[in-house]
């Protein structure tokens, strides 16, 4: 079990460029989460998929951010026209189905995004 | 709205001594509580969780936590710390109602173990 895989581990973009972050959840996990971590804001929830369907995107900024889960083996977080304030570590997590048990979320190592 | 507060930003403890990390939450409904550890430059690792039953729960590596409804707390403890316990610890709360499984995290407590 390789755990949650996130690529790339580090990404540097120029202001205004697009960034796409990838997440491969643990095989068999039906819930996928994205969080953002900064020194100032701490850990913030962004969005959540269950069985590939978007369930809760209440934490996603209304502009420039989007997330997809085209199949059960990967999810992407896309940031268009990146800004310096988007610099953060983006964490992906996965868990078993939440309906029948309060399963813990397993986190990937994160992608550190730096916007110059 | 649920909130989580970790009152200690930084704790320094001697190796072999005990440590307690405080976590207080604010939420009116039924919740699920957990603790995570984050070593420098790494992702979060699950330590333990509580939903119901015995208010004292055991986790990995000798950690335990105690839930108190009256105090709205879920403090983490370890009887004898090791140098490898140096890390940032996060308390998290999740509502058990609704469809969202999102975790709301506290600010984190940096633990430094010294010899």
JSON list of N, CA and C in Angstrom, two decimals, chain A residues 60-91:
[
{"chain": "A", "resi": 60, "resn": "UNK", "atom": "N", "xyz": [-13.81, 25.90, -1.38]},
{"chain": "A", "resi": 60, "resn": "UNK", "atom": "CA", "xyz": [-13.10, 26.30, -2.61]},
{"chain": "A", "resi": 60, "resn": "UNK", "atom": "C", "xyz": [-13.30, 27.80, -2.86]},
{"chain": "A", "resi": 61, "resn": "UNK", "atom": "N", "xyz": [-12.23, 28.50, -3.14]},
{"chain": "A", "resi": 61, "resn": "UNK", "atom": "CA", "xyz": [-12.40, 29.90, -3.59]},
{"chain": "A", "resi": 61, "resn": "UNK", "atom": "C", "xyz": [-13.30, 29.92, -4.82]},
{"chain": "A", "resi": 62, "resn": "UNK", "atom": "N", "xyz": [-14.13, 30.96, -4.91]},
{"chain": "A", "resi": 62, "resn": "UNK", "atom": "CA", "xyz": [-15.15, 30.99, -5.96]},
{"chain": "A", "resi": 62, "resn": "UNK", "atom": "C", "xyz": [-14.57, 31.16, -7.34]},
{"chain": "A", "resi": 63, "resn": "UNK", "atom": "N", "xyz": [-13.43, 31.75, -7.41]},
{"chain": "A", "resi": 63, "resn": "UNK", "atom": "CA", "xyz": [-12.81, 31.98, -8.72]},
{"chain": "A", "resi": 63, "resn": "UNK", "atom": "C", "xyz": [-11.49, 31.25, -8.81]},
{"chain": "A", "resi": 64, "resn": "UNK", "atom": "N", "xyz": [-11.16, 30.83, -10.00]},
{"chain": "A", "resi": 64, "resn": "UNK", "atom": "CA", "xyz": [-9.86, 30.28, -10.39]},
{"chain": "A", "resi": 64, "resn": "UNK", "atom": "C", "xyz": [-9.60, 28.87, -9.90]},
{"chain": "A", "resi": 65, "resn": "UNK", "atom": "N", "xyz": [-10.30, 28.38, -8.91]},
{"chain": "A", "resi": 65, "resn": "UNK", "atom": "CA", "xyz": [-10.05, 27.04, -8.38]},
{"chain": "A", "resi": 65, "resn": "UNK", "atom": "C", "xyz": [-11.13, 26.07, -8.88]},
{"chain": "A", "resi": 66, "resn": "UNK", "atom": "N", "xyz": [-10.69, 24.89, -9.29]},
{"chain": "A", "resi": 66, "resn": "UNK", "atom": "CA", "xyz": [-11.63, 23.85, -9.66]},
{"chain": "A", "resi": 66, "resn": "UNK", "atom": "C", "xyz": [-11.02, 22.49, -9.34]},
{"chain": "A", "resi": 67, "resn": "UNK", "atom": "N", "xyz": [-11.88, 21.52, -9.08]},
{"chain": "A", "resi": 67, "resn": "UNK", "atom": "CA", "xyz": [-11.41, 20.17, -8.78]},
{"chain": "A", "resi": 67, "resn": "UNK", "atom": "C", "xyz": [-12.27, 19.17, -9.53]},
{"chain": "A", "resi": 68, "resn": "UNK", "atom": "N", "xyz": [-11.64, 18.10, -9.95]},
{"chain": "A", "resi": 68, "resn": "UNK", "atom": "CA", "xyz": [-12.36, 17.03, -10.64]},
{"chain": "A", "resi": 68, "resn": "UNK", "atom": "C", "xyz": [-11.90, 15.69, -10.12]},
{"chain": "A", "resi": 69, "resn": "UNK", "atom": "N", "xyz": [-12.74, 14.71, -10.35]},
{"chain": "A", "resi": 69, "resn": "UNK", "atom": "CA", "xyz": [-12.37, 13.32, -10.07]},
{"chain": "A", "resi": 69, "resn": "UNK", "atom": "C", "xyz": [-12.92, 12.47, -11.21]},
{"chain": "A", "resi": 70, "resn": "UNK", "atom": "N", "xyz": [-12.18, 12.39, -12.30]},
{"chain": "A", "resi": 70, "resn": "UNK", "atom": "CA", "xyz": [-12.69, 11.71, -13.49]},
{"chain": "A", "resi": 70, "resn": "UNK", "atom": "C", "xyz": [-12.80, 10.20, -13.35]},
{"chain": "A", "resi": 71, "resn": "UNK", "atom": "N", "xyz": [-12.02, 9.63, -12.46]},
{"chain": "A", "resi": 71, "resn": "UNK", "atom": "CA", "xyz": [-12.14, 8.19, -12.19]},
{"chain": "A", "resi": 71, "resn": "UNK", "atom": "C", "xyz": [-11.74, 7.93, -10.75]},
{"chain": "A", "resi": 72, "resn": "UNK", "atom": "N", "xyz": [-11.93, 6.70, -10.32]},
{"chain": "A", "resi": 72, "resn": "UNK", "atom": "CA", "xyz": [-11.71, 6.41, -8.90]},
{"chain": "A", "resi": 72, "resn": "UNK", "atom": "C", "xyz": [-10.25, 6.41, -8.50]},
{"chain": "A", "resi": 73, "resn": "UNK", "atom": "N", "xyz": [-9.36, 6.51, -9.48]},
{"chain": "A", "resi": 73, "resn": "UNK", "atom": "CA", "xyz": [-7.94, 6.41, -9.14]},
{"chain": "A", "resi": 73, "resn": "UNK", "atom": "C", "xyz": [-7.23, 7.74, -9.12]},
{"chain": "A", "resi": 74, "resn": "UNK", "atom": "N", "xyz": [-7.89, 8.83, -9.48]},
{"chain": "A", "resi": 74, "resn": "UNK", "atom": "CA", "xyz": [-7.20, 10.10, -9.34]},
{"chain": "A", "resi": 74, "resn": "UNK", "atom": "C", "xyz": [-8.15, 11.30, -9.32]},
{"chain": "A", "resi": 75, "resn": "UNK", "atom": "N", "xyz": [-7.65, 12.33, -8.67]},
{"chain": "A", "resi": 75, "resn": "UNK", "atom": "CA", "xyz": [-8.35, 13.60, -8.59]},
{"chain": "A", "resi": 75, "resn": "UNK", "atom": "C", "xyz": [-7.36, 14.71, -8.92]},
{"chain": "A", "resi": 76, "resn": "UNK", "atom": "N", "xyz": [-7.86, 15.80, -9.49]},
{"chain": "A", "resi": 76, "resn": "UNK", "atom": "CA", "xyz": [-7.00, 16.93, -9.79]},
{"chain": "A", "resi": 76, "resn": "UNK", "atom": "C", "xyz": [-7.58, 18.20, -9.18]},
{"chain": "A", "resi": 77, "resn": "UNK", "atom": "N", "xyz": [-6.67, 19.06, -8.80]},
{"chain": "A", "resi": 77, "resn": "UNK", "atom": "CA", "xyz": [-7.02, 20.40, -8.34]},
{"chain": "A", "resi": 77, "resn": "UNK", "atom": "C", "xyz": [-6.33, 21.37, -9.27]},
{"chain": "A", "resi": 78, "resn": "UNK", "atom": "N", "xyz": [-7.12, 22.20, -9.92]},
{"chain": "A", "resi": 78, "resn": "UNK", "atom": "CA", "xyz": [-6.57, 23.13, -10.91]},
{"chain": "A", "resi": 78, "resn": "UNK", "atom": "C", "xyz": [-6.75, 24.56, -10.42]},
{"chain": "A", "resi": 79, "resn": "UNK", "atom": "N", "xyz": [-5.68, 25.32, -10.53]},
{"chain": "A", "resi": 79, "resn": "UNK", "atom": "CA", "xyz": [-5.74, 26.74, -10.15]},
{"chain": "A", "resi": 79, "resn": "UNK", "atom": "C", "xyz": [-5.37, 27.54, -11.39]},
{"chain": "A", "resi": 80, "resn": "UNK", "atom": "N", "xyz": [-6.29, 28.32, -11.87]},
{"chain": "A", "resi": 80, "resn": "UNK", "atom": "CA", "xyz": [-6.04, 29.16, -13.04]},
{"chain": "A", "resi": 80, "resn": "UNK", "atom": "C", "xyz": [-5.52, 30.52, -12.58]},
{"chain": "A", "resi": 81, "resn": "UNK", "atom": "N", "xyz": [-4.70, 31.10, -13.44]},
{"chain": "A", "resi": 81, "resn": "UNK", "atom": "CA", "xyz": [-4.17, 32.44, -13.16]},
{"chain": "A", "resi": 81, "resn": "UNK", "atom": "C", "xyz": [-3.69, 32.55, -11.71]},
{"chain": "A", "resi": 82, "resn": "UNK", "atom": "N", "xyz": [-2.69, 31.75, -11.38]},
{"chain": "A", "resi": 82, "resn": "UNK", "atom": "CA", "xyz": [-2.22, 31.69, -9.99]},
{"chain": "A", "resi": 82, "resn": "UNK", "atom": "C", "xyz": [-1.73, 33.05, -9.50]},
{"chain": "A", "resi": 83, "resn": "UNK", "atom": "N", "xyz": [-1.97, 33.26, -8.23]},
{"chain": "A", "resi": 83, "resn": "UNK", "atom": "CA", "xyz": [-1.57, 34.50, -7.56]},
{"chain": "A", "resi": 83, "resn": "UNK", "atom": "C", "xyz": [-0.65, 34.15, -6.39]},
{"chain": "A", "resi": 84, "resn": "UNK", "atom": "N", "xyz": [0.19, 35.09, -5.95]},
{"chain": "A", "resi": 84, "resn": "UNK", "atom": "CA", "xyz": [1.10, 34.80, -4.83]},
{"chain": "A", "resi": 84, "resn": "UNK", "atom": "C", "xyz": [0.37, 34.28, -3.59]},
{"chain": "A", "resi": 85, "resn": "UNK", "atom": "N", "xyz": [-0.85, 34.73, -3.35]},
{"chain": "A", "resi": 85, "resn": "UNK", "atom": "CA", "xyz": [-1.59, 34.28, -2.17]},
{"chain": "A", "resi": 85, "resn": "UNK", "atom": "C", "xyz": [-2.06, 32.83, -2.29]},
{"chain": "A", "resi": 86, "resn": "UNK", "atom": "N", "xyz": [-1.90, 32.22, -3.47]},
{"chain": "A", "resi": 86, "resn": "UNK", "atom": "CA", "xyz": [-2.24, 30.80, -3.63]},
{"chain": "A", "resi": 86, "resn": "UNK", "atom": "C", "xyz": [-1.10, 29.90, -3.15]},
{"chain": "A", "resi": 87, "resn": "UNK", "atom": "N", "xyz": [0.05, 30.50, -2.86]},
{"chain": "A", "resi": 87, "resn": "UNK", "atom": "CA", "xyz": [1.18, 29.72, -2.38]},
{"chain": "A", "resi": 87, "resn": "UNK", "atom": "C", "xyz": [0.80, 29.03, -1.07]},
{"chain": "A", "resi": 88, "resn": "UNK", "atom": "N", "xyz": [0.98, 27.72, -1.07]},
{"chain": "A", "resi": 88, "resn": "UNK", "atom": "CA", "xyz": [0.56, 26.92, 0.08]},
{"chain": "A", "resi": 88, "resn": "UNK", "atom": "C", "xyz": [0.99, 25.48, -0.16]},
{"chain": "A", "resi": 89, "resn": "UNK", "atom": "N", "xyz": [0.78, 24.65, 0.85]},
{"chain": "A", "resi": 89, "resn": "UNK", "atom": "CA", "xyz": [0.89, 23.20, 0.66]},
{"chain": "A", "resi": 89, "resn": "UNK", "atom": "C", "xyz": [-0.53, 22.68, 0.48]},
{"chain": "A", "resi": 90, "resn": "UNK", "atom": "N", "xyz": [-0.75, 21.98, -0.61]},
{"chain": "A", "resi": 90, "resn": "UNK", "atom": "CA", "xyz": [-2.06, 21.43, -0.90]},
{"chain": "A", "resi": 90, "resn": "UNK", "atom": "C", "xyz": [-2.03, 19.94, -0.57]},
{"chain": "A", "resi": 91, "resn": "UNK", "atom": "N", "xyz": [-2.91, 19.55, 0.33]},
{"chain": "A", "resi": 91, "resn": "UNK", "atom": "CA", "xyz": [-2.94, 18.19, 0.83]},
{"chain": "A", "resi": 91, "resn": "UNK", "atom": "C", "xyz": [-4.17, 17.46, 0.31]}
]
